[in-house]
Coordinates of C-alpha atoms in Angstrom, one line a residue:
Chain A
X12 CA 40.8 -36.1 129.1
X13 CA 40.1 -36.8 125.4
X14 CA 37.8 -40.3 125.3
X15 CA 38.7 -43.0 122.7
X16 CA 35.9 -43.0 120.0
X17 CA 35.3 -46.3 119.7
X18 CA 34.8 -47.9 115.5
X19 CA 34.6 -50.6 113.4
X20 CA 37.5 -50.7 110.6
X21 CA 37.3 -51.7 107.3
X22 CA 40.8 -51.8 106.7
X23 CA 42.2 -52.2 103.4
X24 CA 39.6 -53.9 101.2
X25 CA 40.2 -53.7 97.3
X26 CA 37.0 -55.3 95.6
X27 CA 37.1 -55.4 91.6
X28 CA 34.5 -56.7 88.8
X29 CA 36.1 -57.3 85.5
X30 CA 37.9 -54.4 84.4
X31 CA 36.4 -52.4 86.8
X32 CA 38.1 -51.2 90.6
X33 CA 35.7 -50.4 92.8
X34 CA 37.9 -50.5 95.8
X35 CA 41.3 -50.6 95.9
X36 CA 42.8 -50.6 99.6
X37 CA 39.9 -48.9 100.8
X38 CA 39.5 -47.9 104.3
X39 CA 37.0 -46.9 106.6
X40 CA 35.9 -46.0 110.4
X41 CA 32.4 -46.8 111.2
X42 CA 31.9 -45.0 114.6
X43 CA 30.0 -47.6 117.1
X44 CA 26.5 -47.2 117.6
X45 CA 26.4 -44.3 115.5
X46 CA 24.2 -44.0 112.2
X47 CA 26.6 -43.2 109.3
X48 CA 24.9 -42.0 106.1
X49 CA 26.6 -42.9 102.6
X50 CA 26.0 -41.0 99.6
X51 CA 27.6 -40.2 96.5
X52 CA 26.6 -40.3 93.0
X53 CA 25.6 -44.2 91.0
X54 CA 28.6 -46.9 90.8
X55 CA 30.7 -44.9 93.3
X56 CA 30.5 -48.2 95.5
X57 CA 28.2 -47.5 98.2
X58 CA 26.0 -50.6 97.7
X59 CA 29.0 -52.4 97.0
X60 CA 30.4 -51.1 100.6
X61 CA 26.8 -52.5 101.8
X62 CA 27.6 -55.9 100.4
X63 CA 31.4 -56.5 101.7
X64 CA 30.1 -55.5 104.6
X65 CA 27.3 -58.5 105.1
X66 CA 29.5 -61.0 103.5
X67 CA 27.0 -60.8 100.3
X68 CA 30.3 -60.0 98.5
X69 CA 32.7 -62.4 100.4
X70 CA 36.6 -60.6 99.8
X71 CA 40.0 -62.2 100.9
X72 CA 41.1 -60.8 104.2
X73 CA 37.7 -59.0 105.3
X74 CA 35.9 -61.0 108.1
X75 CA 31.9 -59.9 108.0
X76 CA 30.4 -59.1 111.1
X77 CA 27.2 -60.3 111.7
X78 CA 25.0 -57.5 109.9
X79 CA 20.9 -56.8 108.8
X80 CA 20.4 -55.5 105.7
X81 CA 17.4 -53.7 104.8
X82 CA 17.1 -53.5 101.3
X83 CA 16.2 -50.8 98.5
X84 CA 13.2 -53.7 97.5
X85 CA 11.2 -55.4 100.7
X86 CA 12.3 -58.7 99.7
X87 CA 9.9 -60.2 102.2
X88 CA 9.0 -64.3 100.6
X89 CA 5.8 -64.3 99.3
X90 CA 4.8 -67.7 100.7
X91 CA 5.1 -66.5 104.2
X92 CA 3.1 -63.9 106.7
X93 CA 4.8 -60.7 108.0
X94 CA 4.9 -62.3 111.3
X95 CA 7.0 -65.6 109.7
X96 CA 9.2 -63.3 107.7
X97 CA 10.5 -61.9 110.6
X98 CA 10.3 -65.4 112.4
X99 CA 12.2 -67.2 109.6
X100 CA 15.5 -64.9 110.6
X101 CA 15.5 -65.5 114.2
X102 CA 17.1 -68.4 116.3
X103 CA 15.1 -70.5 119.1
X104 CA 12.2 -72.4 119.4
X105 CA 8.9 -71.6 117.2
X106 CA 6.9 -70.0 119.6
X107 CA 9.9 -67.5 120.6
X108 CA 10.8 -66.8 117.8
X109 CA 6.9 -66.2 116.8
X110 CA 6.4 -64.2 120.0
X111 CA 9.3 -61.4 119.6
X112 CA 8.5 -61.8 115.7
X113 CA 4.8 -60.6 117.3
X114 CA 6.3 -57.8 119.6
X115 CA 7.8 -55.8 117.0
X116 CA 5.4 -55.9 114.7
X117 CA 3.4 -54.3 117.5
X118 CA 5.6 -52.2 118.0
X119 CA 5.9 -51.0 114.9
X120 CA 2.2 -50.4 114.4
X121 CA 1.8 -53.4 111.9
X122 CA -0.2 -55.2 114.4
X123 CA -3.2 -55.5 111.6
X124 CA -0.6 -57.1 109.3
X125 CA 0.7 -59.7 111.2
X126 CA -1.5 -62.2 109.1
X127 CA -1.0 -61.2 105.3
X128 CA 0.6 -62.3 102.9
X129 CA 3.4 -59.7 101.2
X130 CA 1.1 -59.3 98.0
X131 CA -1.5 -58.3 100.4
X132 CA 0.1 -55.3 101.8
X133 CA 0.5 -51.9 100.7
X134 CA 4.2 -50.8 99.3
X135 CA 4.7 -48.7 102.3
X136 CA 3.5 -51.3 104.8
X137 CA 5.5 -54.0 103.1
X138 CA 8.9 -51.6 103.6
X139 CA 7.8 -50.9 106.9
X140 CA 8.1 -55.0 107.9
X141 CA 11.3 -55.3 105.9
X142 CA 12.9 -52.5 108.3
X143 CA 11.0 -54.2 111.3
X144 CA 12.6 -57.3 110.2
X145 CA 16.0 -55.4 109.9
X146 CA 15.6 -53.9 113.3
X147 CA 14.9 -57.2 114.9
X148 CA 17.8 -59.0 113.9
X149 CA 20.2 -59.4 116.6
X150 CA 23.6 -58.0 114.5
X151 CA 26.5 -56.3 115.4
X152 CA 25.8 -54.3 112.4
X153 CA 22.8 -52.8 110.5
X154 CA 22.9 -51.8 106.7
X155 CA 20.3 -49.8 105.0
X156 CA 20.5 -49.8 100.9
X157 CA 18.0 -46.8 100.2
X158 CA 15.3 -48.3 101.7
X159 CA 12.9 -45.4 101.3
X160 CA 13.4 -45.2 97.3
X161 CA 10.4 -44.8 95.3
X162 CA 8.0 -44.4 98.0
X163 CA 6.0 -41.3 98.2
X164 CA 7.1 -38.2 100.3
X165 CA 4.7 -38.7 103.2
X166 CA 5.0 -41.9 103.8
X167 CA 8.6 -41.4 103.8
X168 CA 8.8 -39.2 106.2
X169 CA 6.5 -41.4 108.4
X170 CA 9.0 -44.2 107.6
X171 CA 11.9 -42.1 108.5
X172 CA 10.2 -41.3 112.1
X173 CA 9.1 -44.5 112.5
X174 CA 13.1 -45.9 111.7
X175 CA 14.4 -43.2 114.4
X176 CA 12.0 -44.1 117.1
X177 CA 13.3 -47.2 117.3
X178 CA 16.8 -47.1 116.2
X179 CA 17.4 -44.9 119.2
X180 CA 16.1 -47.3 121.3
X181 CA 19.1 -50.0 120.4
X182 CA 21.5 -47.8 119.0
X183 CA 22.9 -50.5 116.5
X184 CA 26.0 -49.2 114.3
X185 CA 24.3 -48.7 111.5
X186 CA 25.4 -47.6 107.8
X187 CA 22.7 -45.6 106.0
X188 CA 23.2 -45.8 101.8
X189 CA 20.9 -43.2 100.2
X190 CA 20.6 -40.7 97.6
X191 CA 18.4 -37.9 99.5
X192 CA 20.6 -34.9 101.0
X193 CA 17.6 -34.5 103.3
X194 CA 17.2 -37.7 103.9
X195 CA 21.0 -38.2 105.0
X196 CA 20.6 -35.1 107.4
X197 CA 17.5 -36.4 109.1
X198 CA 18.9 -39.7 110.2
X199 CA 23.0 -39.2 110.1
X200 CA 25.6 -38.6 113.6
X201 CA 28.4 -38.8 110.5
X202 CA 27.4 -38.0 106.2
X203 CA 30.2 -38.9 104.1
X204 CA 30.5 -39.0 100.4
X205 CA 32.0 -41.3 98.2
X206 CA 33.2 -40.8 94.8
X207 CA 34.3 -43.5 92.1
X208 CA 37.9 -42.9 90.4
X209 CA 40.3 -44.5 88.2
X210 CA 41.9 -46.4 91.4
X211 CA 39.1 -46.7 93.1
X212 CA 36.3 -45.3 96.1
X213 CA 37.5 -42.8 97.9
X214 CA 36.2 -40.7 100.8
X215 CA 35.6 -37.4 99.5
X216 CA 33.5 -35.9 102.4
X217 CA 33.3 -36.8 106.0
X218 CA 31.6 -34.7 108.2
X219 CA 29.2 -35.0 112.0
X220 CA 26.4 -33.8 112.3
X221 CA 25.7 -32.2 115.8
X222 CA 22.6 -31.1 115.4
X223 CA 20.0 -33.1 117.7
X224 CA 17.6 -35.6 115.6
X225 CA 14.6 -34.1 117.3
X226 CA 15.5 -30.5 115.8
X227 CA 16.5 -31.2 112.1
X228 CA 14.0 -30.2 110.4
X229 CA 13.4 -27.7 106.8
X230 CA 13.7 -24.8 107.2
X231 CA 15.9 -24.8 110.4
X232 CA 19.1 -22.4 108.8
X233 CA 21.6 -25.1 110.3
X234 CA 20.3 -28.2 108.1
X235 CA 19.7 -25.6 105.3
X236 CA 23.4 -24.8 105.4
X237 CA 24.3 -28.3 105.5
X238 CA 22.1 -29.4 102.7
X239 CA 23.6 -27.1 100.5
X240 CA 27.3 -27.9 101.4
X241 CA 26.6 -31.5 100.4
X242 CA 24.7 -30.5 97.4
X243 CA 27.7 -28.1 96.0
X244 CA 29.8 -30.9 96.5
X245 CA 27.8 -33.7 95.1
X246 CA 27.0 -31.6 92.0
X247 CA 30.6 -31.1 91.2
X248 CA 31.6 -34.6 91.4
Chain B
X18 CA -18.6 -63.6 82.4
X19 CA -20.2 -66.3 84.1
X20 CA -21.4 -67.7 80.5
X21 CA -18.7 -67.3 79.1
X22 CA -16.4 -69.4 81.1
X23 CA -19.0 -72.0 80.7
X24 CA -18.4 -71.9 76.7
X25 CA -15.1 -72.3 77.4
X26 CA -14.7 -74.3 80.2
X27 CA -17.3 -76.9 79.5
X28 CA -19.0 -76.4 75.8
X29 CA -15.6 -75.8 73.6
X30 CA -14.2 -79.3 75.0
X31 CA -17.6 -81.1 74.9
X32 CA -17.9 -80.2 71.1
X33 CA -14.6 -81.2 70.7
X34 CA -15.2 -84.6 71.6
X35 CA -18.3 -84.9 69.5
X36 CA -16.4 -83.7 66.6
X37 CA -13.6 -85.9 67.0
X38 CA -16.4 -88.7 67.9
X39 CA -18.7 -87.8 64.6
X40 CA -15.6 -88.3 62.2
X41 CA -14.7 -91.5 63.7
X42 CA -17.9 -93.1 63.2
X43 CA -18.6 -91.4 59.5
X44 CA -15.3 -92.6 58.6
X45 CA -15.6 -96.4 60.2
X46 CA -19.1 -96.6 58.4
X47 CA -17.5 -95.4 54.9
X48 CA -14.7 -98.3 55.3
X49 CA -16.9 -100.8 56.9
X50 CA -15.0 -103.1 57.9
X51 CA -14.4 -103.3 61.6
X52 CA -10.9 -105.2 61.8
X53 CA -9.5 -102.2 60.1
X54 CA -11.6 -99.1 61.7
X55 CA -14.0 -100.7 64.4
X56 CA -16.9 -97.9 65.3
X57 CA -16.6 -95.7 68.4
X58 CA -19.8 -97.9 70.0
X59 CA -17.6 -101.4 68.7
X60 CA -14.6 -100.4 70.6
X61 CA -16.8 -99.0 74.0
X62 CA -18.5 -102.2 73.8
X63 CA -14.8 -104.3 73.8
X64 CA -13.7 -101.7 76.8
X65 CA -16.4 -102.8 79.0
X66 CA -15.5 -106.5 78.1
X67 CA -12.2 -105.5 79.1
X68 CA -13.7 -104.4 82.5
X69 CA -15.2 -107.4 82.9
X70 CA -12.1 -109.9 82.8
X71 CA -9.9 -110.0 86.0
X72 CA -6.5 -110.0 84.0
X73 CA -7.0 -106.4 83.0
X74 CA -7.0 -104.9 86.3
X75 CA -3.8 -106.5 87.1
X76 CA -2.4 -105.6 84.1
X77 CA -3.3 -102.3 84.4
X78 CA -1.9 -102.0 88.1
X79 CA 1.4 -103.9 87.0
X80 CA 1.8 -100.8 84.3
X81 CA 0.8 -98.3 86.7
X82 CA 3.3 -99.6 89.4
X83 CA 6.0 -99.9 86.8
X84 CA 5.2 -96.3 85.8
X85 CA 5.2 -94.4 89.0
X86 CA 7.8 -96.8 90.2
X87 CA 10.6 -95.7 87.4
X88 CA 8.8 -91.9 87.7
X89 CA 9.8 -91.7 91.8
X90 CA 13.2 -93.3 91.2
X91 CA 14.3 -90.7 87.8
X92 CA 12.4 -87.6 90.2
X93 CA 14.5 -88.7 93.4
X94 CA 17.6 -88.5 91.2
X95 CA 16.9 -85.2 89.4
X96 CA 16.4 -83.5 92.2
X97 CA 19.7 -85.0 93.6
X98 CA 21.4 -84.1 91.0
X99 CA 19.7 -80.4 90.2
X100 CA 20.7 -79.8 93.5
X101 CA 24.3 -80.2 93.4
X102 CA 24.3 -78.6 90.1
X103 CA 23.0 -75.5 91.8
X104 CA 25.0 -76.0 94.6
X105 CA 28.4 -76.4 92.3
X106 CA 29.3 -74.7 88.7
X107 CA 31.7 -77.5 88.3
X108 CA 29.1 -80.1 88.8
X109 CA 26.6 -78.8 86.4
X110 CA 29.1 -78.3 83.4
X111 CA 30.3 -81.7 84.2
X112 CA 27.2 -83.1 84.2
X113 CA 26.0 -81.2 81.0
X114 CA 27.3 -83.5 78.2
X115 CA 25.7 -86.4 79.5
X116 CA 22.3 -84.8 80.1
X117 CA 22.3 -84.4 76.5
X118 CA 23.3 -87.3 75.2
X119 CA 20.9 -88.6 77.2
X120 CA 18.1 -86.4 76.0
X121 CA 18.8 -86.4 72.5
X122 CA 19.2 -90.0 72.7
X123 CA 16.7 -91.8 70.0
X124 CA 13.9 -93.5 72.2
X125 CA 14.0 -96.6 70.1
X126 CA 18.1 -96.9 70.2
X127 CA 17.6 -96.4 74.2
X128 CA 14.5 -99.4 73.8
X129 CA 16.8 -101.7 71.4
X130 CA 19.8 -101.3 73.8
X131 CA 17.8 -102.2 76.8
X132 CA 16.6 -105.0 75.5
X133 CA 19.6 -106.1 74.7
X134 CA 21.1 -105.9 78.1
X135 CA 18.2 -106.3 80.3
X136 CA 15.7 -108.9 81.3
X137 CA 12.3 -107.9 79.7
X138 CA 10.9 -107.7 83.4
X139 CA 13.3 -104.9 83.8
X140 CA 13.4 -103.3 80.8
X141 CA 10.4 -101.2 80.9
X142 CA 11.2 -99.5 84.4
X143 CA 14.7 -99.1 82.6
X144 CA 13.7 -97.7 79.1
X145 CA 11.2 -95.1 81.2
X146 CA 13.9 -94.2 83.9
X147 CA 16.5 -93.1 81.1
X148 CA 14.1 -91.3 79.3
X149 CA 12.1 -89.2 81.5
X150 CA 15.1 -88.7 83.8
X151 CA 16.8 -86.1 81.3
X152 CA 13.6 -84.1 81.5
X153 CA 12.7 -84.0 84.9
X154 CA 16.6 -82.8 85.6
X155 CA 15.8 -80.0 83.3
X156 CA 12.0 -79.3 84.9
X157 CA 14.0 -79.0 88.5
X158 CA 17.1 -77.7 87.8
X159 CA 15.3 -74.7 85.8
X160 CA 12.7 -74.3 88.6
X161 CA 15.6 -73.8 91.4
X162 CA 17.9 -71.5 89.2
X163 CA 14.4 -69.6 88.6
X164 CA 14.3 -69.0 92.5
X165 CA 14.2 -65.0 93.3
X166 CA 18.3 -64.2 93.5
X167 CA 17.0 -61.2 96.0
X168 CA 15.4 -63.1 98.1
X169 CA 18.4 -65.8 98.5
X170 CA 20.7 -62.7 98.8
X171 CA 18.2 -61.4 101.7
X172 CA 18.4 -65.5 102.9
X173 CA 22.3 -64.7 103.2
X174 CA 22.0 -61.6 104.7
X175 CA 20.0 -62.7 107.7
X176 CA 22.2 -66.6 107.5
X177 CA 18.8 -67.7 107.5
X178 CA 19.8 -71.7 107.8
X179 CA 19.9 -74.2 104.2
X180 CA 16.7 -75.9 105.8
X181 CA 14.3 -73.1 106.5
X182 CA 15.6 -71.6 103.2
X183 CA 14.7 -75.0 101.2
X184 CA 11.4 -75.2 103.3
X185 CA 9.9 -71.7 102.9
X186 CA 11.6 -70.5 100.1
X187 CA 12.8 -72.7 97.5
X188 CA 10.1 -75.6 97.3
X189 CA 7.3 -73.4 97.5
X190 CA 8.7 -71.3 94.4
X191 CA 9.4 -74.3 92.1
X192 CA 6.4 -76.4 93.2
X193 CA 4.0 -74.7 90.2
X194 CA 7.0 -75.3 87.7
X195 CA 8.0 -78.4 88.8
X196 CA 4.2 -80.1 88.8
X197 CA 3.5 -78.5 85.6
X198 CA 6.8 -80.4 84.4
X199 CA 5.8 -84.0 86.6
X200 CA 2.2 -84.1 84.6
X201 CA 3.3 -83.7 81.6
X202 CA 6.4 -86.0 82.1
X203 CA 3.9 -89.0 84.1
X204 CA 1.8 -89.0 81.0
X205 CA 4.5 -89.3 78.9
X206 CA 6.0 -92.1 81.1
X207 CA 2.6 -94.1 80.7
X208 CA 2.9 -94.3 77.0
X209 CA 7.0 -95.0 77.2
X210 CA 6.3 -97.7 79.7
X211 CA 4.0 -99.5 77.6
X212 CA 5.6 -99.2 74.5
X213 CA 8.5 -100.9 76.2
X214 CA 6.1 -103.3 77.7
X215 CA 5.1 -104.0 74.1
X216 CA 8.7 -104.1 72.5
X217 CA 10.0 -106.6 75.5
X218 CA 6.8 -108.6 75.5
X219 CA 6.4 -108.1 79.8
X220 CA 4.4 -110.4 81.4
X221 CA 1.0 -108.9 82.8
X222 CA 1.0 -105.8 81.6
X223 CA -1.1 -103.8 79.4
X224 CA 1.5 -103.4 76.3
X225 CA 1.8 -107.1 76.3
X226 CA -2.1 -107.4 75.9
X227 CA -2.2 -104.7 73.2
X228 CA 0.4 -106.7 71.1
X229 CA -1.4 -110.3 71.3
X230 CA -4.5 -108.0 70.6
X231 CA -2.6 -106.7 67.3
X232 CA -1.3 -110.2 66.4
X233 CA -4.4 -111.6 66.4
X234 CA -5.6 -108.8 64.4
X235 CA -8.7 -107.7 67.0
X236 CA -8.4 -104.0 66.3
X237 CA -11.6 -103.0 68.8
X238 CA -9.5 -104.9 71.7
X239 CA -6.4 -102.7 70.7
X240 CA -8.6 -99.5 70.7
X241 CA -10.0 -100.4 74.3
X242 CA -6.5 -100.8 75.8
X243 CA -5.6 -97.4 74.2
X244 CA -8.6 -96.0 75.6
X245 CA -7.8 -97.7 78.9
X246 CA -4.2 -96.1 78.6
X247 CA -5.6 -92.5 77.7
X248 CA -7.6 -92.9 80.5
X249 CA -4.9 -93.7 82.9
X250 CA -2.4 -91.0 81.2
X251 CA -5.0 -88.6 81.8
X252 CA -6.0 -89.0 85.8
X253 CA -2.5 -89.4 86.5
X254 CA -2.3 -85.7 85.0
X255 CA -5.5 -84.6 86.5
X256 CA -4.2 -85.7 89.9
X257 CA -1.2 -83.8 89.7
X258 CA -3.0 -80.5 88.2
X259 CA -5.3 -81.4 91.0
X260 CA -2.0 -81.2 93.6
X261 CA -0.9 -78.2 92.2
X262 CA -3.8 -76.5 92.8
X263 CA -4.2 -77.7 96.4
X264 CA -0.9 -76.4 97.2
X265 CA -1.4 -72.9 95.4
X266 CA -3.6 -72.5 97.6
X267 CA -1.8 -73.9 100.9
X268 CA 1.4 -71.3 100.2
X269 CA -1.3 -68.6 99.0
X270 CA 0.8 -67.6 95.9
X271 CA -0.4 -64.8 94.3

């Protein structure tokens, strides 16, 4: 017997700015508690996706479900600690809030920054509490806008272990937005590609990736293969 | 580096004031006549008289009260008023005319007309309200439309509630801009609030002193009530600088 896969829709949705369509009746499945990676080449809407999504971008006839967004920048407020800039997000009294604020910030090995200030951490540390902050957010929904650009390769890759530690233990449906083919492979169950045209977004690649997280890795002649699929494509568009 | 901070810190002003102090004495001693250009030791001398008589401390704390009172009422109403202009387009272009009007408005046509339609125990919290109000609406409504548009977008994101957003984000982020604007603006208010003290004649006040001082021609008593309102002008600035700093340091802005 063939099991229902179970999605969230985004039915329909037509978002434009100006002159400009960036959607127009667009639709798409996000399989639950799946990672879906989003990439395609600049202005073909996948930030824009991100942002109807969280109700950033409010449209006529979309209803946002409740969503964390971790963003390309850390956008942590400067006038707080990492431990309140996760508090500030979460509901309840002060010292629950301040005490699962605490926990994952533990768990995610910041233990040490728990008491600075956003200008007093490191870029990579400062990422690392925005996707802790992300993580922790009780949402139906969890976006990711690129949110290892511009940091270096190791500590990427750190960042990118670090992310799938503990978005296995939740297993939040979760859209991934980047640029890296590699990247994409590492985290994805599903890669799709967009591409902007005259009407529009549109899907141009939709594919799962079978391949358990625990063996992707350079090298390995399946992710190889994969990588350059998705690179022939993303080149021609 | 040490020494040089000292230069500028400490020395630069100092010689400054000796400067300024050195002219004013070569040029009262070349006119000589002290009911035109009294001496900087002629007018110290009629400052400490003024410390000495009991109507100058009221008068003093009558202006100061009239002051801050027409300063808390115009900053209350600005920030009412910045707010819903950042809360709603509509607002803020309908509000936009009269903000400049009001600003561009001649001091002395906004003094006249107040003393026209006001009793002069009114007019001076009146003519410093209208005023300063124009620029402290400015000061906050630039401060809040300043505030990081990522970091409300993030705010959005996570629904983080209006109140923990106004606490933790937005006052801490206009607080430098917005005391920057208040010292300059409660300085300013000092000298408006006198002027209109003097124009409308107030009862105990400083301007009212400094007018029967210039009508009787005693030119060292006039220079000791300007000194007293330079004096006042400038630790009402100090204090706020003096805020600002304290609370730099309390939201550890970097």
């Amino acid at each position: 017997m063939q099991t229902e896969r179970k999605t969230f829709d985004i039915s329909n949705i037509s978002v434009r700015f100006g002159d400009k369509t960036v959607f127009r009746d667009f639709s798409l499945a996000l399989p639950k508690n799946e990672i879906t990676c989003v990439l395609g080449p600049s202005g073909s809407g996948k930030t824009t996706l991100l942002k109807v999504l969280s109700g950033i971008l409010p449209i006529e006839g979309f209803c946002s479900p409740k969503c964390s967004f971790v963003f390309q920048d850390h956008r942590l407020i400067p006038y707080l600690t990492a431990l309140d800039n996760l508090a500030i997000i979460l509901d309840g009294d002060n010292v629950s809030r301040k005490e699962r604020a605490r926990l994952m910030l533990s768990d995610m090995e910041l233990k040490e920054a728990e008491n600075l200030y956003p200008h007093e951490l490191s870029g990579g540390m400062a990422q690392r509490v925005a996707i802790a902050r992300g993580l922790l957010y009780e949402a139906d929904i969890l976006l990711l806008d690129e949110p290892f650009k511009g940091l270096d390769l190791g500590l990427q890759e750190r960042l990118i272990k670090y992310f799938g530690k503990y978005w296995e233990a939740k297993r939040r449906t979760t859209v991934f937005v980047t640029h890296s083919i590699l990247e994409a492979i590492l985290v994805a169950d599903r890669i799709i590609i967009l591409d902007k045209g005259e009407e529009g977004a549109k899907v141009v690649y939709d594919k799962a990736v079978t391949l358990p997280r625990s063996a992707r890795a350079l090298g390995d002649p399946e992710v190889d293969a994969l990588r350059k699929e998705i690179h022939d494509i993303l080149v021609a568009l | 580096m040490e020494k040089k901070r000292l230069i500028y810190n400490i020395l630069a002003p100092i010689a400054g004031c000796v400067v300024f102090i050195a002219v004013w004495f070569a040029v009262a001693a070349a006119i000589g006549k002290s009911i035109i250009l009294p001496s900087p030791a002629d007018t110290l001398i009629s400052f400490f008289d003024l410390l000495g008589q009991g109507g100058f401390y009221l008068a003093v704390l009558k202006t100061l009260g009239r002051t801050l009172l027409s300063f808390i009422i115009a900053f209350i109403l600005a920030c009412l008023l910045a707010f819903c202009s950042v809360k709603s387009e509509f607002f803020k272009k309908a509000f936009a005319p009269l903000a400049v009007i009001v600003r561009v408005l001649p001091t002395i046509s906004v003094i006249l007309l107040v003393l026209i339609w006001f009793k002069s125990a009114v007019a001076p919290y009146v003519i410093t309200f209208i005023v300063i109000f124009p620029m402290l609406y400015t000061t906050v409504l630039d401060a809040a439309e300043n505030v990081d548009p990522n970091l409300i977008e993030m705010c959005e994101a996570y629904k983080v509630s209006k109140g923990r957003q106004l606490l933790y984000l937005y006052i801490p982020d206009m607080i430098p801009s917005v005391l920057t604007g208040i010292s300059i603006t409660l300085s300013f208010s000092v000298k408006l609030t006198i002027a209109a003290e003097v124009l409308a004649s107030t009862q105990r006040s400083m301007g009212r002193y400094m007018s029967q001082a210039s009508a009787y021609i005693e030119t060292s008593t006039l220079l000791a009530w300007t000194l007293a309102a330079i004096i006042l002008g400038f630790l009402l600035e100090g204090l706020v600088l003096l805020l600002k700093k304290l609370l730099a340091r309390h939201y550890h802005a970097n």
